mmCIF file of C-alpha atoms in Angstrom:
data_model
loop_
_atom_site.group_PDB
_atom_site.id
_atom_site.type_symbol
_atom_site.label_atom_id
_atom_site.label_comp_id
_atom_site.label_asym_id
_atom_site.label_seq_id
_atom_site.Cartn_x
_atom_site.Cartn_y
_atom_site.Cartn_z
ATOM 1 C CA UNK A 1 19.982 -108.666 -30.856
ATOM 2 C CA UNK A 2 18.081 -105.750 -32.223
ATOM 3 C CA UNK A 3 16.910 -102.789 -30.168
ATOM 4 C CA UNK A 4 13.097 -103.004 -29.899
ATOM 5 C CA UNK A 5 10.943 -100.521 -31.745
ATOM 6 C CA UNK A 6 8.737 -98.304 -29.596
ATOM 7 C CA UNK A 7 5.220 -99.379 -30.463
ATOM 8 C CA UNK A 8 2.739 -96.530 -30.672
ATOM 9 C CA UNK A 9 -0.438 -96.663 -28.637
ATOM 10 C CA UNK A 10 -3.166 -94.153 -28.005
ATOM 11 C CA UNK A 11 -1.232 -91.033 -29.010
ATOM 12 C CA UNK A 12 -4.036 -89.581 -31.054
ATOM 13 C CA UNK A 13 -6.605 -87.025 -30.025
ATOM 14 C CA UNK A 14 -9.553 -88.231 -32.051
ATOM 15 C CA UNK A 15 -12.716 -88.911 -30.006
ATOM 16 C CA UNK A 16 -13.034 -92.589 -29.243
ATOM 17 C CA UNK A 17 -9.311 -93.188 -28.866
ATOM 18 C CA UNK A 18 -7.264 -93.053 -25.685
ATOM 19 C CA UNK A 19 -5.608 -89.694 -25.194
ATOM 20 C CA UNK A 20 -2.327 -88.181 -23.985
ATOM 21 C CA UNK A 21 -0.671 -85.396 -22.075
ATOM 22 C CA UNK A 22 1.469 -82.865 -23.878
ATOM 23 C CA UNK A 23 4.356 -80.741 -22.717
ATOM 24 C CA UNK A 24 5.491 -77.911 -24.926
ATOM 25 C CA UNK A 25 9.149 -76.969 -24.569
ATOM 26 C CA UNK A 26 9.487 -76.682 -20.777
ATOM 27 C CA UNK A 27 9.783 -79.833 -18.608
ATOM 28 C CA UNK A 28 8.195 -78.087 -15.621
ATOM 29 C CA UNK A 29 5.200 -76.895 -17.637
ATOM 30 C CA UNK A 30 3.178 -80.072 -17.752
ATOM 31 C CA UNK A 31 -0.332 -79.421 -19.070
ATOM 32 C CA UNK A 32 -3.160 -81.930 -19.081
ATOM 33 C CA UNK A 33 -5.331 -81.907 -22.188
ATOM 34 C CA UNK A 34 -7.965 -84.231 -23.562
ATOM 35 C CA UNK A 35 -5.558 -86.987 -24.507
ATOM 36 C CA UNK A 36 -3.511 -89.624 -22.625
ATOM 37 C CA UNK A 37 -0.574 -91.592 -24.071
ATOM 38 C CA UNK A 38 -0.081 -95.131 -22.925
ATOM 39 C CA UNK A 39 3.320 -96.395 -21.992
ATOM 40 C CA UNK A 40 5.296 -97.593 -25.053
ATOM 41 C CA UNK A 41 5.576 -101.335 -25.487
ATOM 42 C CA UNK A 42 8.568 -103.042 -26.993
ATOM 43 C CA UNK A 43 8.072 -104.987 -30.201
ATOM 44 C CA UNK A 44 10.271 -105.916 -33.115
ATOM 45 C CA UNK A 45 10.399 -103.916 -36.314
ATOM 46 C CA UNK A 46 8.427 -106.632 -38.058
ATOM 47 C CA UNK A 47 5.606 -106.180 -35.540
ATOM 48 C CA UNK A 48 5.479 -102.382 -35.774
ATOM 49 C CA UNK A 49 1.909 -101.259 -36.295
ATOM 50 C CA UNK A 50 0.066 -98.175 -37.420
ATOM 51 C CA UNK A 51 -0.807 -95.595 -34.764
ATOM 52 C CA UNK A 52 -4.255 -94.048 -34.405
ATOM 53 C CA UNK A 53 -4.794 -90.817 -36.256
ATOM 54 C CA UNK A 54 -3.847 -87.416 -34.825
ATOM 55 C CA UNK A 55 -6.129 -84.409 -34.755
ATOM 56 C CA UNK A 56 -5.254 -82.061 -37.612
ATOM 57 C CA UNK A 57 -6.431 -78.924 -39.347
ATOM 58 C CA UNK A 58 -6.423 -77.493 -42.808
ATOM 59 C CA UNK A 59 -9.472 -79.046 -44.435
ATOM 60 C CA UNK A 60 -13.111 -78.151 -44.759
ATOM 61 C CA UNK A 61 -15.285 -79.883 -42.197
ATOM 62 C CA UNK A 62 -17.060 -81.989 -44.805
ATOM 63 C CA UNK A 63 -13.691 -83.370 -45.960
ATOM 64 C CA UNK A 64 -12.731 -84.668 -42.532
ATOM 65 C CA UNK A 65 -13.337 -88.356 -41.743
ATOM 66 C CA UNK A 66 -15.933 -89.434 -39.221
ATOM 67 C CA UNK A 67 -13.907 -89.945 -36.002
ATOM 68 C CA UNK A 68 -16.278 -92.741 -35.027
ATOM 69 C CA UNK A 69 -15.272 -94.684 -38.126
ATOM 70 C CA UNK A 70 -11.580 -95.009 -37.304
ATOM 71 C CA UNK A 71 -11.213 -98.424 -38.908
ATOM 72 C CA UNK A 72 -12.733 -97.222 -42.169
ATOM 73 C CA UNK A 73 -10.511 -94.152 -42.111
ATOM 74 C CA UNK A 74 -7.416 -96.294 -41.586
ATOM 75 C CA UNK A 75 -8.152 -97.952 -44.910
ATOM 76 C CA UNK A 76 -7.967 -94.557 -46.642
ATOM 77 C CA UNK A 77 -4.477 -93.764 -45.358
ATOM 78 C CA UNK A 78 -1.799 -93.888 -48.056
ATOM 79 C CA UNK A 79 0.678 -96.728 -48.392
ATOM 80 C CA UNK A 80 3.825 -94.764 -47.684
ATOM 81 C CA UNK A 81 6.329 -97.600 -47.894
ATOM 82 C CA UNK A 82 7.198 -96.647 -51.477
ATOM 83 C CA UNK A 83 5.996 -93.049 -51.833
ATOM 84 C CA UNK A 84 7.509 -91.286 -48.804
ATOM 85 C CA UNK A 85 11.187 -90.822 -47.975
ATOM 86 C CA UNK A 86 12.033 -90.121 -44.334
ATOM 87 C CA UNK A 87 14.948 -87.727 -43.765
ATOM 88 C CA UNK A 88 16.022 -87.345 -40.125
ATOM 89 C CA UNK A 89 18.302 -84.409 -39.351
ATOM 90 C CA UNK A 90 21.033 -85.281 -36.882
ATOM 91 C CA UNK A 91 21.301 -81.753 -35.518
ATOM 92 C CA UNK A 92 24.223 -79.530 -34.679
ATOM 93 C CA UNK A 93 27.050 -79.859 -32.192
ATOM 94 C CA UNK A 94 24.658 -80.184 -29.238
ATOM 95 C CA UNK A 95 26.511 -77.665 -27.076
ATOM 96 C CA UNK A 96 23.539 -77.248 -24.714
ATOM 97 C CA UNK A 97 23.647 -80.995 -23.996
ATOM 98 C CA UNK A 98 27.381 -81.031 -23.244
ATOM 99 C CA UNK A 99 29.002 -83.159 -21.772
ATOM 100 C CA UNK A 100 26.500 -85.770 -23.003
ATOM 101 C CA UNK A 101 27.486 -84.802 -26.544
ATOM 102 C CA UNK A 102 31.234 -84.711 -25.928
ATOM 103 C CA UNK A 103 31.738 -87.958 -27.845
ATOM 104 C CA UNK A 104 28.353 -88.573 -29.451
ATOM 105 C CA UNK A 105 25.844 -86.866 -31.719
ATOM 106 C CA UNK A 106 22.656 -85.498 -30.154
ATOM 107 C CA UNK A 107 20.462 -88.269 -31.617
ATOM 108 C CA UNK A 108 22.774 -90.846 -29.997
ATOM 109 C CA UNK A 109 22.147 -89.538 -26.462
ATOM 110 C CA UNK A 110 20.603 -92.345 -24.345
ATOM 111 C CA UNK A 111 16.915 -92.307 -23.480
ATOM 112 C CA UNK A 112 15.153 -94.560 -20.990
ATOM 113 C CA UNK A 113 18.241 -96.746 -20.512
ATOM 114 C CA UNK A 114 17.678 -98.983 -23.560
ATOM 115 C CA UNK A 115 17.145 -96.439 -26.320
ATOM 116 C CA UNK A 116 18.702 -93.467 -28.042
ATOM 117 C CA UNK A 117 16.924 -90.273 -29.100
ATOM 118 C CA UNK A 118 17.190 -91.368 -32.736
ATOM 119 C CA UNK A 119 14.905 -94.334 -31.943
ATOM 120 C CA UNK A 120 11.966 -91.936 -31.509
ATOM 121 C CA UNK A 121 11.694 -90.638 -35.104
ATOM 122 C CA UNK A 122 12.801 -93.989 -36.535
ATOM 123 C CA UNK A 123 10.087 -95.818 -34.573
ATOM 124 C CA UNK A 124 7.512 -93.210 -35.587
ATOM 125 C CA UNK A 125 8.507 -93.827 -39.205
ATOM 126 C CA UNK A 126 8.314 -97.610 -38.984
ATOM 127 C CA UNK A 127 4.998 -97.471 -37.122
ATOM 128 C CA UNK A 128 3.720 -95.191 -39.900
ATOM 129 C CA UNK A 129 4.905 -97.514 -42.687
ATOM 130 C CA UNK A 130 7.710 -95.159 -43.734
ATOM 131 C CA UNK A 131 10.389 -97.751 -44.399
ATOM 132 C CA UNK A 132 12.992 -95.772 -46.347
ATOM 133 C CA UNK A 133 14.853 -93.618 -43.831
ATOM 134 C CA UNK A 134 18.030 -91.563 -44.126
ATOM 135 C CA UNK A 135 19.747 -90.019 -41.094
ATOM 136 C CA UNK A 136 21.927 -86.984 -41.887
ATOM 137 C CA UNK A 137 24.793 -86.505 -39.424
ATOM 138 C CA UNK A 138 27.853 -84.325 -39.001
ATOM 139 C CA UNK A 139 29.135 -84.209 -35.402
ATOM 140 C CA UNK A 140 30.541 -87.197 -33.465
ATOM 141 C CA UNK A 141 28.524 -89.697 -35.465
ATOM 142 C CA UNK A 142 30.500 -92.891 -34.698
ATOM 143 C CA UNK A 143 28.270 -94.180 -31.873
ATOM 144 C CA UNK A 144 25.124 -93.177 -33.787
ATOM 145 C CA UNK A 145 26.286 -95.126 -36.833
ATOM 146 C CA UNK A 146 27.058 -98.153 -34.663
ATOM 147 C CA UNK A 147 23.687 -98.034 -32.912
ATOM 148 C CA UNK A 148 21.686 -97.788 -36.143
ATOM 149 C CA UNK A 149 23.611 -100.605 -37.803
ATOM 150 C CA UNK A 150 23.036 -102.890 -34.811
ATOM 151 C CA UNK A 151 19.438 -101.935 -34.029
ATOM 152 C CA UNK A 152 17.809 -101.994 -37.472
ATOM 153 C CA UNK A 153 18.219 -104.721 -40.041
ATOM 154 C CA UNK A 154 18.438 -104.349 -43.799
ATOM 155 C CA UNK A 155 14.787 -105.269 -44.383
ATOM 156 C CA UNK A 156 12.894 -102.596 -42.462
ATOM 157 C CA UNK A 157 9.162 -103.093 -42.976
ATOM 158 C CA UNK A 158 9.607 -106.599 -44.378
ATOM 159 C CA UNK A 159 11.583 -108.112 -47.225
ATOM 160 C CA UNK A 160 9.288 -106.894 -50.006
ATOM 161 C CA UNK A 161 9.296 -103.317 -48.682
ATOM 162 C CA UNK A 162 13.031 -102.973 -49.384
ATOM 163 C CA UNK A 163 13.279 -100.618 -46.429
ATOM 164 C CA UNK A 164 16.408 -99.304 -44.747
ATOM 165 C CA UNK A 165 17.760 -96.987 -42.058
ATOM 166 C CA UNK A 166 20.941 -95.496 -43.483
ATOM 167 C CA UNK A 167 23.340 -92.830 -42.227
ATOM 168 C CA UNK A 168 24.476 -90.062 -44.576
ATOM 169 C CA UNK A 169 27.440 -88.267 -43.037
ATOM 170 C CA UNK A 170 28.583 -84.801 -44.033
ATOM 171 C CA UNK A 171 31.474 -84.992 -46.467
ATOM 172 C CA UNK A 172 33.539 -82.673 -48.597
ATOM 173 C CA UNK A 173 32.933 -82.729 -52.337
ATOM 174 C CA UNK A 174 35.047 -81.882 -55.351
ATOM 175 C CA UNK A 175 32.964 -78.765 -56.033
ATOM 176 C CA UNK A 176 32.861 -77.627 -52.397
ATOM 177 C CA UNK A 177 34.858 -78.200 -49.227
ATOM 178 C CA UNK A 178 32.036 -76.966 -46.971
ATOM 179 C CA UNK A 179 30.310 -79.151 -44.391
ATOM 180 C CA UNK A 180 26.588 -78.959 -43.661
ATOM 181 C CA UNK A 181 25.686 -75.340 -42.967
ATOM 182 C CA UNK A 182 22.176 -76.050 -41.664
ATOM 183 C CA UNK A 183 19.109 -78.234 -42.068
ATOM 184 C CA UNK A 184 18.268 -77.140 -45.605
ATOM 185 C CA UNK A 185 21.884 -77.269 -46.741
ATOM 186 C CA UNK A 186 22.233 -80.819 -45.408
ATOM 187 C CA UNK A 187 19.314 -81.973 -47.562
ATOM 188 C CA UNK A 188 20.573 -79.946 -50.545
ATOM 189 C CA UNK A 189 23.967 -81.655 -50.475
ATOM 190 C CA UNK A 190 22.311 -85.070 -50.838
ATOM 191 C CA UNK A 191 19.687 -84.195 -53.442
ATOM 192 C CA UNK A 192 21.718 -86.130 -55.997
ATOM 193 C CA UNK A 193 21.031 -89.290 -53.969
ATOM 194 C CA UNK A 194 17.390 -88.443 -53.265
ATOM 195 C CA UNK A 195 16.789 -88.052 -57.009
ATOM 196 C CA UNK A 196 17.129 -91.827 -57.316
ATOM 197 C CA UNK A 197 14.365 -92.272 -54.735
ATOM 198 C CA UNK A 198 12.121 -89.916 -56.715
ATOM 199 C CA UNK A 199 12.697 -91.993 -59.841
ATOM 200 C CA UNK A 200 11.667 -95.060 -57.819
ATOM 201 C CA UNK A 201 8.309 -93.528 -56.923
ATOM 202 C CA UNK A 202 8.852 -91.248 -53.907
ATOM 203 C CA UNK A 203 6.280 -88.431 -53.985
ATOM 204 C CA UNK A 204 6.924 -86.678 -50.666
ATOM 205 C CA UNK A 205 9.832 -85.976 -48.345
ATOM 206 C CA UNK A 206 9.224 -86.258 -44.600
ATOM 207 C CA UNK A 207 11.762 -83.991 -42.867
ATOM 208 C CA UNK A 208 12.237 -84.820 -39.172
ATOM 209 C CA UNK A 209 14.367 -83.781 -36.221
ATOM 210 C CA UNK A 210 16.490 -86.322 -34.400
ATOM 211 C CA UNK A 211 16.254 -84.860 -30.887
ATOM 212 C CA UNK A 212 12.519 -84.594 -30.111
ATOM 213 C CA UNK A 213 10.457 -86.869 -27.876
ATOM 214 C CA UNK A 214 6.932 -87.482 -29.190
ATOM 215 C CA UNK A 215 4.634 -90.021 -30.864
ATOM 216 C CA UNK A 216 3.100 -89.122 -34.174
ATOM 217 C CA UNK A 217 1.220 -90.887 -36.922
ATOM 218 C CA UNK A 218 2.987 -89.729 -40.079
ATOM 219 C CA UNK A 219 0.431 -91.552 -42.232
ATOM 220 C CA UNK A 220 -2.278 -89.111 -41.214
ATOM 221 C CA UNK A 221 0.194 -86.219 -41.552
ATOM 222 C CA UNK A 222 0.978 -87.143 -45.166
ATOM 223 C CA UNK A 223 -2.673 -87.958 -45.872
ATOM 224 C CA UNK A 224 -3.732 -84.423 -44.868
ATOM 225 C CA UNK A 225 -0.855 -82.962 -46.849
ATOM 226 C CA UNK A 226 -1.988 -84.731 -50.006
ATOM 227 C CA UNK A 227 -5.695 -84.010 -49.507
ATOM 228 C CA UNK A 228 -4.986 -80.283 -49.227
ATOM 229 C CA UNK A 229 -2.651 -80.433 -52.269
ATOM 230 C CA UNK A 230 -0.105 -78.362 -50.351
ATOM 231 C CA UNK A 231 3.470 -77.885 -51.513
ATOM 232 C CA UNK A 232 4.606 -78.001 -47.886
ATOM 233 C CA UNK A 233 2.820 -79.020 -44.697
ATOM 234 C CA UNK A 234 4.189 -77.932 -41.317
ATOM 235 C CA UNK A 235 3.424 -79.845 -38.120
ATOM 236 C CA UNK A 236 2.380 -77.394 -35.419
ATOM 237 C CA UNK A 237 1.189 -77.392 -31.847
ATOM 238 C CA UNK A 238 -0.751 -74.815 -29.824
ATOM 239 C CA UNK A 239 1.101 -73.085 -26.994
ATOM 240 C CA UNK A 240 0.745 -70.240 -24.515
ATOM 241 C CA UNK A 241 2.497 -66.870 -24.514
ATOM 242 C CA UNK A 242 5.342 -67.922 -22.217
ATOM 243 C CA UNK A 243 6.202 -70.882 -24.425
ATOM 244 C CA UNK A 244 5.610 -69.118 -27.749
ATOM 245 C CA UNK A 245 8.651 -66.817 -27.679
ATOM 246 C CA UNK A 246 10.957 -69.843 -27.949
ATOM 247 C CA UNK A 247 9.433 -71.052 -31.229
ATOM 248 C CA UNK A 248 8.850 -70.091 -34.811
ATOM 249 C CA UNK A 249 5.193 -69.016 -34.900
ATOM 250 C CA UNK A 250 2.608 -69.090 -37.679
ATOM 251 C CA UNK A 251 -0.612 -67.336 -38.591
ATOM 252 C CA UNK A 252 -3.237 -69.368 -40.428
ATOM 253 C CA UNK A 253 -6.577 -68.807 -42.122
ATOM 254 C CA UNK A 254 -9.821 -70.640 -41.368
ATOM 255 C CA UNK A 255 -8.694 -73.621 -43.465
ATOM 256 C CA UNK A 256 -5.253 -74.038 -41.925
ATOM 257 C CA UNK A 257 -3.306 -72.362 -44.731
ATOM 258 C CA UNK A 258 -0.277 -70.540 -43.360
ATOM 259 C CA UNK A 259 -0.288 -66.804 -44.010
ATOM 260 C CA UNK A 260 2.684 -65.534 -42.016
ATOM 261 C CA UNK A 261 5.775 -66.687 -40.104
ATOM 262 C CA UNK A 262 7.698 -65.092 -37.244
ATOM 263 C CA UNK A 263 10.860 -66.620 -35.775
ATOM 264 C CA UNK A 264 10.938 -66.419 -31.944
ATOM 265 C CA UNK A 265 9.151 -63.042 -31.705
ATOM 266 C CA UNK A 266 8.923 -60.925 -28.554
ATOM 267 C CA UNK A 267 6.867 -57.967 -27.350
ATOM 268 C CA UNK A 268 4.439 -56.496 -29.841
ATOM 269 C CA UNK A 269 5.673 -58.846 -32.569
ATOM 270 C CA UNK A 270 4.667 -61.774 -30.372
ATOM 271 C CA UNK A 271 1.220 -60.322 -29.671
ATOM 272 C CA UNK A 272 0.692 -59.849 -33.406
ATOM 273 C CA UNK A 273 1.058 -63.607 -33.983
ATOM 274 C CA UNK A 274 -1.973 -64.566 -31.895
ATOM 275 C CA UNK A 275 -4.608 -66.601 -33.725
ATOM 276 C CA UNK A 276 -8.045 -67.925 -32.880
ATOM 277 C CA UNK A 277 -7.095 -71.519 -32.160
ATOM 278 C CA UNK A 278 -10.738 -72.567 -31.964
ATOM 279 C CA UNK A 279 -10.501 -72.922 -35.756
ATOM 280 C CA UNK A 280 -8.093 -75.783 -35.036
ATOM 281 C CA UNK A 281 -10.658 -77.613 -32.953
ATOM 282 C CA UNK A 282 -9.617 -76.378 -29.507
ATOM 283 C CA UNK A 283 -12.383 -75.558 -27.060
ATOM 284 C CA UNK A 284 -12.757 -71.856 -26.095
ATOM 285 C CA UNK A 285 -11.085 -72.335 -22.706
ATOM 286 C CA UNK A 286 -7.965 -73.918 -24.180
ATOM 287 C CA UNK A 287 -7.950 -71.494 -27.091
ATOM 288 C CA UNK A 288 -7.802 -68.618 -24.606
ATOM 289 C CA UNK A 289 -4.829 -70.232 -22.850
ATOM 290 C CA UNK A 290 -3.009 -71.244 -26.045
ATOM 291 C CA UNK A 291 -3.528 -68.554 -28.699
ATOM 292 C CA UNK A 292 -0.314 -69.308 -30.620
ATOM 293 C CA UNK A 293 0.632 -71.922 -33.221
ATOM 294 C CA UNK A 294 4.264 -73.087 -33.028
ATOM 295 C CA UNK A 295 6.229 -74.985 -35.650
ATOM 296 C CA UNK A 296 7.579 -78.347 -34.502
ATOM 297 C CA UNK A 297 10.315 -78.395 -37.154
ATOM 298 C CA UNK A 298 8.598 -81.342 -38.877
ATOM 299 C CA UNK A 299 7.653 -80.956 -42.533
ATOM 300 C CA UNK A 300 6.241 -82.798 -45.520
ATOM 301 C CA UNK A 301 7.409 -81.422 -48.873
ATOM 302 C CA UNK A 302 6.343 -82.478 -52.335
ATOM 303 C CA UNK A 303 9.219 -84.129 -54.142
ATOM 304 C CA UNK A 304 8.482 -81.887 -57.115
ATOM 305 C CA UNK A 305 8.978 -78.784 -54.958
ATOM 306 C CA UNK A 306 12.026 -79.640 -52.894
ATOM 307 C CA UNK A 307 14.618 -79.371 -55.687
ATOM 308 C CA UNK A 308 13.114 -76.128 -56.961
ATOM 309 C CA UNK A 309 13.166 -74.579 -53.491
ATOM 310 C CA UNK A 310 16.658 -75.692 -52.474
ATOM 311 C CA UNK A 311 18.543 -75.347 -55.767
ATOM 312 C CA UNK A 312 16.658 -72.652 -57.678
ATOM 313 C CA UNK A 313 14.587 -70.419 -55.407
ATOM 314 C CA UNK A 314 16.834 -70.444 -52.320
ATOM 315 C CA UNK A 315 20.258 -71.825 -53.321
ATOM 316 C CA UNK A 316 21.996 -70.048 -50.428
ATOM 317 C CA UNK A 317 19.434 -70.792 -47.702
ATOM 318 C CA UNK A 318 20.786 -72.934 -44.878
ATOM 319 C CA UNK A 319 17.745 -73.503 -42.666
ATOM 320 C CA UNK A 320 14.238 -74.795 -43.361
ATOM 321 C CA UNK A 321 12.445 -73.102 -40.486
ATOM 322 C CA UNK A 322 13.837 -69.590 -40.765
ATOM 323 C CA UNK A 323 14.615 -69.333 -44.494
ATOM 324 C CA UNK A 324 13.135 -71.909 -46.873
ATOM 325 C CA UNK A 325 9.619 -72.282 -45.422
ATOM 326 C CA UNK A 326 8.947 -68.537 -44.906
ATOM 327 C CA UNK A 327 10.510 -67.804 -48.298
ATOM 328 C CA UNK A 328 8.303 -70.375 -50.000
ATOM 329 C CA UNK A 329 5.238 -68.792 -48.403
ATOM 330 C CA UNK A 330 6.318 -65.333 -49.550
ATOM 331 C CA UNK A 331 6.671 -66.541 -53.145
ATOM 332 C CA UNK A 332 3.147 -67.960 -53.128
ATOM 333 C CA UNK A 333 3.664 -71.644 -52.380
ATOM 334 C CA UNK A 334 0.751 -73.419 -50.697
ATOM 335 C CA UNK A 335 1.882 -74.124 -47.133
ATOM 336 C CA UNK A 336 -0.513 -75.888 -44.802
ATOM 337 C CA UNK A 337 -0.583 -76.370 -41.023
ATOM 338 C CA UNK A 338 -1.203 -79.736 -39.368
ATOM 339 C CA UNK A 339 -2.194 -79.683 -35.698
ATOM 340 C CA UNK A 340 -0.414 -82.145 -33.423
ATOM 341 C CA UNK A 341 -1.957 -82.189 -29.961
ATOM 342 C CA UNK A 342 -0.027 -84.948 -28.227
ATOM 343 C CA UNK A 343 3.012 -85.103 -25.957
ATOM 344 C CA UNK A 344 6.066 -83.339 -27.401
ATOM 345 C CA UNK A 345 9.403 -82.396 -25.841
ATOM 346 C CA UNK A 346 12.550 -80.867 -27.311
ATOM 347 C CA UNK A 347 15.500 -82.673 -25.686
ATOM 348 C CA UNK A 348 17.853 -79.761 -26.235
ATOM 349 C CA UNK A 349 19.158 -79.089 -22.719
ATOM 350 C CA UNK A 350 20.446 -81.055 -19.750
ATOM 351 C CA UNK A 351 17.331 -80.060 -17.798
ATOM 352 C CA UNK A 352 15.007 -81.337 -20.534
ATOM 353 C CA UNK A 353 17.039 -84.552 -20.822
ATOM 354 C CA UNK A 354 16.908 -85.179 -17.066
ATOM 355 C CA UNK A 355 13.210 -84.363 -16.695
ATOM 356 C CA UNK A 356 12.170 -86.444 -19.703
ATOM 357 C CA UNK A 357 14.044 -89.515 -18.515
ATOM 358 C CA UNK A 358 12.657 -89.109 -15.001
ATOM 359 C CA UNK A 359 9.124 -88.683 -16.375
ATOM 360 C CA UNK A 360 9.349 -92.146 -17.943
ATOM 361 C CA UNK A 361 9.018 -93.536 -14.407
ATOM 362 C CA UNK A 362 5.715 -91.736 -13.725
ATOM 363 C CA UNK A 363 3.055 -94.068 -12.343
ATOM 364 C CA UNK A 364 0.759 -95.480 -13.595
ATOM 365 C CA UNK A 365 1.291 -94.122 -17.120
ATOM 366 C CA UNK A 366 4.168 -91.909 -18.248
ATOM 367 C CA UNK A 367 3.123 -88.868 -20.279
ATOM 368 C CA UNK A 368 5.097 -90.200 -23.245
#
């Protein structure tokens, strides 16, 4: 029997839709904003549906859809079943989650009794009509492999979609005995396989983390990426000063184009990364409380750019967030920000794991 897919409901922040609460990084820092997420329902993969659109930035006002015409806007979203490849990064050794990761990979850590962390990005993909999904793993991947093979059939998205959820484990090669050295290196080592997907029509790569708890409509994410004609689009969320020092931060212009990156800055360097978040659509009160834009570690990259960046421009770079993305911006690539203003939690510690599981019992509606 297959593990149910988490059906997305009301995670968007567009006027007229139900809204959600968002937590940024710290379980005890639970902020109420103008959105509320409904409790996830369980449906089969065949019944997975599109989620309502998320609030985003990076486009001129006249280019944005009328939020009151959500049904019409849904018709403009791209069919991503054949043009987007989902790549979920299995993460490192998960030392901060030990002993939960003693015999399993981080994405295989249980969530809400019936699920694993990997079910979050996979369900987001299926709900967003991203049906071709690779999961890159390296540490203790046996239980993760077993779960994915039992939970998702060979026809994700329907028979004609030719979808799949497939594990790609780190392996030694004839030209190199090295394992994955980081997020970018993991993708680089499998570019030879991804080339086949590009030949079959894939236009964009959706790079995801396997240990985050959130609901997101990737269709709108990719739609904004394509409308802005960006080489790379980075999902970002607003946060306050206390939260900001734990993230990679970005500065943007009035159209959402990223101008500068700073990885976990402190002191004066942190102050220098403040932006006017009213340009992202936040009201003045929230903008005053959350004057920083943090990267979520979720990216869309043009297929035409990913090989150039990983093999030619940055052949020795190991990490997307700290090396490839800032380097691409420095060399003049168009990098855009996309605002996600829903619930998000990094399940990277025992405390975050405990609090997130406990929060699923909140009455009447859990934040997630």
